[in-house]
CSV table of C-alpha atoms and ligand atoms in Angstrom, one decimal:
chain,number,residue,atom,x,y,z
A,1,UNK,CA,1.8,5.0,6.0
A,2,UNK,CA,0.9,8.2,4.4
A,3,UNK,CA,0.6,8.1,0.7
A,4,UNK,CA,-0.4,11.5,-1.2
A,5,UNK,CA,-1.1,10.6,-5.3
A,6,UNK,CA,-0.7,13.7,-7.5
A,7,UNK,CA,-3.8,14.1,-9.1
A,8,UNK,CA,-3.1,17.3,-10.8
A,9,UNK,CA,-0.4,19.4,-10.6
A,10,UNK,CA,-0.9,22.9,-13.0
A,11,UNK,CA,-2.5,25.5,-12.4
A,12,UNK,CA,-5.9,28.2,-13.3
A,13,UNK,CA,-6.2,26.5,-17.0
A,14,UNK,CA,-4.2,23.3,-17.1
A,15,UNK,CA,-1.8,22.4,-19.6
A,16,UNK,CA,-2.6,23.0,-22.0
A,17,UNK,CA,-5.3,26.2,-21.1
A,18,UNK,CA,-8.4,25.8,-23.8
A,19,UNK,CA,-7.7,29.1,-24.9
A,20,UNK,CA,-4.3,29.4,-24.9
A,21,UNK,CA,-1.7,29.0,-27.7
A,22,UNK,CA,1.8,29.3,-25.7
A,23,UNK,CA,4.6,27.9,-26.8
A,24,UNK,CA,4.4,25.8,-24.5
A,25,UNK,CA,0.7,24.7,-24.2
A,26,UNK,CA,1.1,24.5,-28.1
A,27,UNK,CA,4.1,22.2,-27.5
A,28,UNK,CA,1.8,20.0,-24.6
A,29,UNK,CA,-1.3,19.9,-27.7
A,30,UNK,CA,1.6,18.3,-30.3
A,31,UNK,CA,4.4,16.9,-29.8
A,32,UNK,CA,5.3,16.3,-25.5
A,33,UNK,CA,1.5,15.5,-25.0
A,34,UNK,CA,3.5,14.4,-21.3
A,35,UNK,CA,3.4,18.0,-20.7
A,36,UNK,CA,0.2,17.7,-20.0
A,37,UNK,CA,-1.0,18.3,-16.6
A,38,UNK,CA,-4.8,18.7,-15.1
A,39,UNK,CA,-5.7,21.5,-12.5
A,40,UNK,CA,-3.7,21.1,-8.5
A,41,UNK,CA,-5.6,18.4,-6.3
A,42,UNK,CA,-3.6,15.7,-4.5
A,43,UNK,CA,-5.2,12.6,-2.2
A,44,UNK,CA,-4.4,11.2,1.0
A,45,UNK,CA,-4.7,8.2,2.2
A,46,UNK,CA,-2.6,6.6,5.8
A,47,UNK,CA,-4.9,3.2,5.2
A,48,UNK,CA,-5.4,2.8,1.5
A,49,UNK,CA,-9.1,2.5,1.5
A,50,UNK,CA,-10.6,5.8,2.9
A,51,UNK,CA,-8.9,9.3,1.3
A,52,UNK,CA,-9.3,12.9,1.3
A,53,UNK,CA,-8.7,15.1,-1.4
A,54,UNK,CA,-7.2,18.6,-0.9
A,55,UNK,CA,-8.9,20.6,-2.9
A,56,UNK,CA,-11.3,19.5,-5.8
A,57,UNK,CA,-10.4,21.4,-9.5
A,58,UNK,CA,-11.7,21.3,-12.0
A,59,UNK,CA,-10.3,18.6,-14.2
A,60,UNK,CA,-11.5,16.3,-10.7
A,61,UNK,CA,-14.0,13.8,-13.4
A,62,UNK,CA,-11.0,13.2,-15.5
A,63,UNK,CA,-8.3,12.2,-12.0
A,64,UNK,CA,-10.7,10.2,-10.9
A,65,UNK,CA,-10.8,8.0,-14.0
A,66,UNK,CA,-6.5,7.6,-14.2
A,67,UNK,CA,-6.6,7.2,-10.1
A,68,UNK,CA,-7.4,3.2,-9.6
A,69,UNK,CA,-6.9,3.7,-5.8
A,70,UNK,CA,-10.0,6.5,-6.0
A,71,UNK,CA,-12.4,4.2,-8.1
A,72,UNK,CA,-15.6,2.5,-6.4
A,73,UNK,CA,-14.8,-0.8,-4.6
A,74,UNK,CA,-15.1,-4.3,-6.6
A,75,UNK,CA,-18.6,-5.3,-6.1
A,76,UNK,CA,-20.4,-2.4,-5.0
A,77,UNK,CA,-23.5,-0.7,-6.7
A,78,UNK,CA,-22.9,2.9,-5.3
A,79,UNK,CA,-19.0,3.4,-3.8
A,80,UNK,CA,-16.6,6.1,-3.4
A,81,UNK,CA,-13.0,5.9,-1.4
A,82,UNK,CA,-13.3,9.8,-0.8
A,83,UNK,CA,-14.2,10.1,2.6
A,84,UNK,CA,-14.0,14.1,2.5
A,85,UNK,CA,-12.7,17.2,0.5
A,86,UNK,CA,-10.6,19.7,2.5
A,87,UNK,CA,-10.7,23.0,0.3
A,88,UNK,CA,-7.2,25.2,0.7
A,89,UNK,CA,-8.9,28.5,-0.4
A,90,UNK,CA,-12.1,29.7,-3.1
A,91,UNK,CA,-10.9,29.3,-6.0
A,92,UNK,CA,-12.3,28.1,-9.1
A,93,UNK,CA,-9.3,25.3,-9.9
A,94,UNK,CA,-9.2,24.5,-6.2
A,95,UNK,CA,-13.8,24.1,-5.8
A,96,UNK,CA,-15.0,23.7,-9.1
A,97,UNK,CA,-14.8,20.0,-9.3
A,98,UNK,CA,-17.5,19.2,-6.2
A,99,UNK,CA,-19.3,19.9,-8.8
A,100,UNK,CA,-18.4,16.5,-10.3
A,101,UNK,CA,-19.6,15.2,-7.2
A,102,UNK,CA,-22.6,15.8,-7.0
A,103,UNK,CA,-24.1,11.7,-7.3
A,104,UNK,CA,-25.6,11.3,-4.0
A,105,UNK,CA,-22.2,10.4,-2.2
A,106,UNK,CA,-21.6,11.1,1.2
A,107,UNK,CA,-18.5,12.7,2.2
A,108,UNK,CA,-17.4,16.1,4.2
A,109,UNK,CA,-16.3,19.1,2.7
A,110,UNK,CA,-14.0,20.6,5.1
A,111,UNK,CA,-12.8,24.7,4.7
A,112,UNK,CA,-12.5,27.8,6.0
A,113,UNK,CA,-15.8,29.7,7.5
A,114,UNK,CA,-14.7,32.2,4.9
A,115,UNK,CA,-14.7,29.8,2.1
A,116,UNK,CA,-18.3,27.8,3.6
A,117,UNK,CA,-19.7,31.2,2.4
A,118,UNK,CA,-19.0,31.3,-0.6
A,119,UNK,CA,-20.2,27.9,-1.4
A,120,UNK,CA,-23.5,29.1,1.0
A,121,UNK,CA,-23.9,32.4,-1.7
A,122,UNK,CA,-23.5,30.6,-5.0
A,123,UNK,CA,-26.9,28.0,-4.9
A,124,UNK,CA,-25.1,26.0,-7.5
A,125,UNK,CA,-23.3,24.3,-5.2
A,126,UNK,CA,-27.1,22.8,-3.6
A,127,UNK,CA,-26.4,20.3,-5.9
A,128,UNK,CA,-24.6,18.8,-3.3
A,129,UNK,CA,-27.1,17.7,-0.7
A,130,UNK,CA,-26.9,18.9,3.0
A,131,UNK,CA,-28.3,14.9,4.0
A,132,UNK,CA,-25.3,13.6,2.5
A,133,UNK,CA,-22.6,16.2,1.9
A,134,UNK,CA,-21.6,17.8,5.3
A,135,UNK,CA,-20.1,21.2,5.4
A,136,UNK,CA,-17.7,21.6,8.4
A,137,UNK,CA,-16.3,24.7,9.4
A,138,UNK,CA,-12.3,24.7,10.1
A,139,UNK,CA,-10.2,27.6,11.6
A,140,UNK,CA,-6.7,28.6,11.5
A,141,UNK,CA,-4.2,27.2,14.0
A,142,UNK,CA,-6.9,24.8,14.7
A,143,UNK,CA,-5.6,21.0,14.0
A,144,UNK,CA,-8.6,18.6,13.5
A,145,UNK,CA,-8.9,15.0,12.2
A,146,UNK,CA,-11.4,14.6,9.2
A,147,UNK,CA,-13.0,11.6,10.5
A,148,UNK,CA,-13.7,8.5,8.1
A,149,UNK,CA,-17.9,7.7,7.3
A,150,UNK,CA,-18.4,5.4,10.1
A,151,UNK,CA,-17.5,8.3,12.6
A,152,UNK,CA,-14.2,7.1,13.8
A,153,UNK,CA,-11.0,8.7,13.6
A,154,UNK,CA,-9.1,8.8,10.1
A,155,UNK,CA,-5.9,8.7,12.8
A,156,UNK,CA,-5.3,12.2,9.9
A,157,UNK,CA,-4.5,15.1,11.8
A,158,UNK,CA,-5.0,18.4,9.5
A,159,UNK,CA,-3.6,21.9,10.8
A,160,UNK,CA,-4.8,24.6,9.0
A,161,UNK,CA,-2.7,28.2,8.8
A,162,UNK,CA,-2.5,31.8,7.6
A,163,UNK,CA,-0.5,32.3,4.7
A,164,UNK,CA,-0.4,35.1,2.2
A,165,UNK,CA,-2.1,35.2,-0.9
A,166,UNK,CA,-5.7,37.0,-2.4
A,167,UNK,CA,-9.3,36.1,-2.1
A,168,UNK,CA,-10.6,34.0,-4.9
A,169,UNK,CA,-10.2,36.5,-8.4
A,170,UNK,CA,-13.7,36.4,-8.8
A,171,UNK,CA,-14.5,38.5,-5.3
A,172,UNK,CA,-12.0,40.9,-5.7
A,173,UNK,CA,-13.8,44.7,-5.8
A,174,UNK,CA,-16.4,42.4,-4.6
A,175,UNK,CA,-18.3,42.0,-1.3
A,176,UNK,CA,-16.6,38.4,0.2
A,177,UNK,CA,-20.1,37.1,1.1
A,178,UNK,CA,-17.5,35.6,4.3
A,179,UNK,CA,-16.7,39.3,4.6
A,180,UNK,CA,-13.3,41.0,3.1
A,181,UNK,CA,-11.6,41.1,6.7
A,182,UNK,CA,-9.3,38.0,8.5
A,183,UNK,CA,-7.3,35.1,7.6
A,184,UNK,CA,-9.5,32.4,5.8
A,185,UNK,CA,-8.9,32.6,2.5
A,186,UNK,CA,-5.6,30.7,1.4
A,187,UNK,CA,-4.4,28.3,3.9
A,188,UNK,CA,-1.7,26.1,4.1
A,189,UNK,CA,-2.5,22.4,5.4
A,190,UNK,CA,0.1,20.9,8.1
A,191,UNK,CA,-1.0,16.6,7.3
A,192,UNK,CA,0.2,14.3,9.8
A,193,UNK,CA,0.0,10.6,9.9
A,194,UNK,CA,-1.1,10.5,13.9
A,195,UNK,CA,0.0,6.7,13.9
A,196,UNK,CA,3.6,6.8,12.3
A,197,UNK,CA,4.3,10.8,13.4
A,198,UNK,CA,5.0,11.2,9.5
A,199,UNK,CA,3.9,14.8,8.2
A,200,UNK,CA,3.7,16.7,5.1
A,201,UNK,CA,3.0,20.4,4.3
A,202,UNK,CA,0.0,21.5,1.4
A,203,UNK,CA,1.2,25.4,0.2
A,204,UNK,CA,-0.2,25.4,-3.1
A,205,UNK,CA,-1.0,29.4,-3.1
A,206,UNK,CA,1.2,31.6,-1.4
A,207,UNK,CA,2.1,35.2,-1.5
A,208,UNK,CA,5.2,35.2,0.4
A,209,UNK,CA,7.4,33.3,2.5
A,210,UNK,CA,7.5,35.1,6.0
A,211,UNK,CA,10.1,34.1,8.9
A,212,UNK,CA,7.4,32.5,10.4
A,213,UNK,CA,7.1,29.7,7.4
A,214,UNK,CA,10.0,29.2,7.1
A,215,UNK,CA,10.4,28.0,10.9
A,216,UNK,CA,7.4,26.2,10.3
A,217,UNK,CA,8.6,24.6,7.1
A,218,UNK,CA,12.5,24.1,8.4
A,219,UNK,CA,13.0,19.8,8.7
A,220,UNK,CA,9.6,18.9,6.8
A,221,UNK,CA,9.5,15.5,5.1
A,222,UNK,CA,8.0,16.8,2.5
A,223,UNK,CA,6.6,19.9,1.2
A,224,UNK,CA,4.2,20.5,-1.8
A,225,UNK,CA,5.3,24.5,-2.6
A,226,UNK,CA,3.1,27.2,-5.2
A,227,UNK,CA,4.9,26.9,-8.5
A,228,UNK,CA,2.7,28.7,-10.3
A,229,UNK,CA,5.3,31.1,-12.3
A,230,UNK,CA,9.0,31.5,-12.9
A,231,UNK,CA,8.6,34.8,-13.0
A,232,UNK,CA,7.0,37.6,-11.1
A,233,UNK,CA,5.9,39.4,-14.7
A,234,UNK,CA,6.0,36.0,-16.2
A,235,UNK,CA,2.2,36.7,-18.1
A,236,UNK,CA,2.8,40.0,-19.0
A,237,UNK,CA,6.8,39.2,-20.9
A,238,UNK,CA,4.7,36.6,-22.9
A,239,UNK,CA,1.9,38.5,-23.5
A,240,UNK,CA,-0.3,36.3,-21.6
A,241,UNK,CA,-2.0,38.7,-19.4
A,242,UNK,CA,-1.6,41.3,-17.2
A,243,UNK,CA,-1.2,40.4,-13.7
A,244,UNK,CA,2.4,40.2,-12.2
A,245,UNK,CA,1.7,36.5,-9.9
A,246,UNK,CA,2.0,38.8,-7.0
A,247,UNK,CA,-1.3,40.2,-7.9
A,248,UNK,CA,-2.5,37.6,-8.0
A,249,UNK,CA,-1.6,36.1,-4.7
A,250,UNK,CA,1.5,33.4,-5.8
A,251,UNK,CA,5.6,34.0,-5.2
A,252,UNK,CA,7.3,33.7,-8.0
A,253,UNK,CA,9.6,29.9,-8.2
A,254,UNK,CA,12.9,32.0,-9.2
A,255,UNK,CA,14.5,35.2,-7.7
A,256,UNK,CA,16.3,37.0,-4.4
A,257,UNK,CA,12.8,36.5,-3.0
A,258,UNK,CA,11.3,34.0,-4.9
A,259,UNK,CA,10.0,30.5,-3.0
A,260,UNK,CA,13.6,28.6,-4.3
A,261,UNK,CA,15.7,31.0,-2.2
A,262,UNK,CA,13.1,30.9,0.3
A,263,UNK,CA,13.1,27.6,1.6
A,264,UNK,CA,16.8,26.9,0.1
A,265,UNK,CA,19.3,25.1,2.9
A,266,UNK,CA,15.9,24.6,5.2
A,267,UNK,CA,16.4,21.0,5.7
A,268,UNK,CA,13.3,19.6,3.8
A,269,UNK,CA,13.4,15.9,2.9
A,270,UNK,CA,11.5,16.6,-0.9
A,271,UNK,CA,10.1,19.9,-2.1
A,272,UNK,CA,7.7,19.2,-5.1
A,273,UNK,CA,6.1,22.3,-7.0
A,274,UNK,CA,2.7,22.4,-7.3
A,275,UNK,CA,-0.3,24.5,-8.9
A,276,UNK,CA,2.4,25.4,-11.8
A,277,UNK,CA,1.6,27.7,-15.1
A,278,UNK,CA,1.7,26.9,-18.5
A,279,UNK,CA,3.5,30.0,-19.0
A,280,UNK,CA,6.1,29.0,-16.0
A,281,UNK,CA,9.6,28.2,-17.9
A,282,UNK,CA,10.2,24.8,-15.5
A,283,UNK,CA,7.9,22.7,-16.8
A,284,UNK,CA,9.9,22.0,-19.7
A,285,UNK,CA,12.7,19.1,-19.3
A,286,UNK,CA,16.4,20.0,-19.9
A,287,UNK,CA,14.9,24.0,-19.6
A,288,UNK,CA,17.5,26.1,-18.2
A,289,UNK,CA,14.5,26.7,-15.5
A,290,UNK,CA,13.6,22.9,-15.0
A,291,UNK,CA,17.4,22.8,-14.7
A,292,UNK,CA,17.6,25.2,-11.7
A,293,UNK,CA,14.2,24.0,-10.1
A,294,UNK,CA,15.7,20.5,-9.7
A,295,UNK,CA,20.0,21.6,-8.8
A,296,UNK,CA,18.2,23.6,-5.9
A,297,UNK,CA,16.6,20.1,-5.0
A,298,UNK,CA,12.5,20.7,-6.7
A,299,UNK,CA,10.9,18.5,-8.2
A,300,UNK,CA,7.8,19.1,-10.4
A,301,UNK,CA,5.8,16.5,-10.7
A,302,UNK,CA,3.1,14.5,-13.0
A,303,UNK,CA,0.2,13.9,-12.5
A,304,UNK,CA,0.2,10.3,-11.1
A,305,UNK,CA,3.1,10.5,-8.8
A,306,UNK,CA,2.7,9.2,-6.1
A,307,UNK,CA,5.0,9.9,-2.7
A,308,UNK,CA,4.7,7.6,0.1
A,309,UNK,CA,6.1,8.8,4.1
B,401,ZN,ZN1,-0.5,27.9,-22.6
């Protein structure tokens, strides 16, 4: 059985964001605390005993406290069910949580060579001693089994693939430690339980949906997809920033070329938005935008949502 727990559904900054007084952040602090959401990450397991994180958000510590499946096993002084962390990009909201995993438990980080180069270039990540935290490169279009702590296969097959996107924001205009060319900065993942053949897709950052991506996703039982903004110019229109969704490497939910239209009619079993920015009106239950998304078969998950395939 393939189990997925949504540890966090929000984009960078979370909901509410520490310095944001937008209507959604304000209401999340006051009348509607149920809107509060931590930064995007999921946990995956096939045996309910060993878990793999997809990205390590800055809110990881809070997410682990809130998720009993990820607590140390009863009777053990030091233990974690987390066997590995798979990184799909090098953004702060995908890697900063690694710094909260520095207390000596062994696990493996799986990431593209470009993202591993970012970790290597930032010496603060050396708090994860290479003696117990292995860094394993993964490559586009090459499936891998992340493996259990004793070296045996986990039975989970993960296929990374390139999706259109951008390098980490803080590297814009800078020399990328992994080189400025080629794919690898933004990965999608196909995660497959080999025993049952059940699988799902994780695509938390995506700038546009190509015909190739549509063909890939068609018929999938479950897709987690980039839900950063409702409208491409949402941050500008709200006076919150000067970047468009596209400028940040994120497709909008709405519009002719948005995610809802692009993934319509693909016979996907469950469509779940992830990485939702606090400016996105689809976060608000009952909003016209939320209704449009739900009518099109999309779900905006609360933190802690568990999906079993
Ligand atoms: Zn806000």
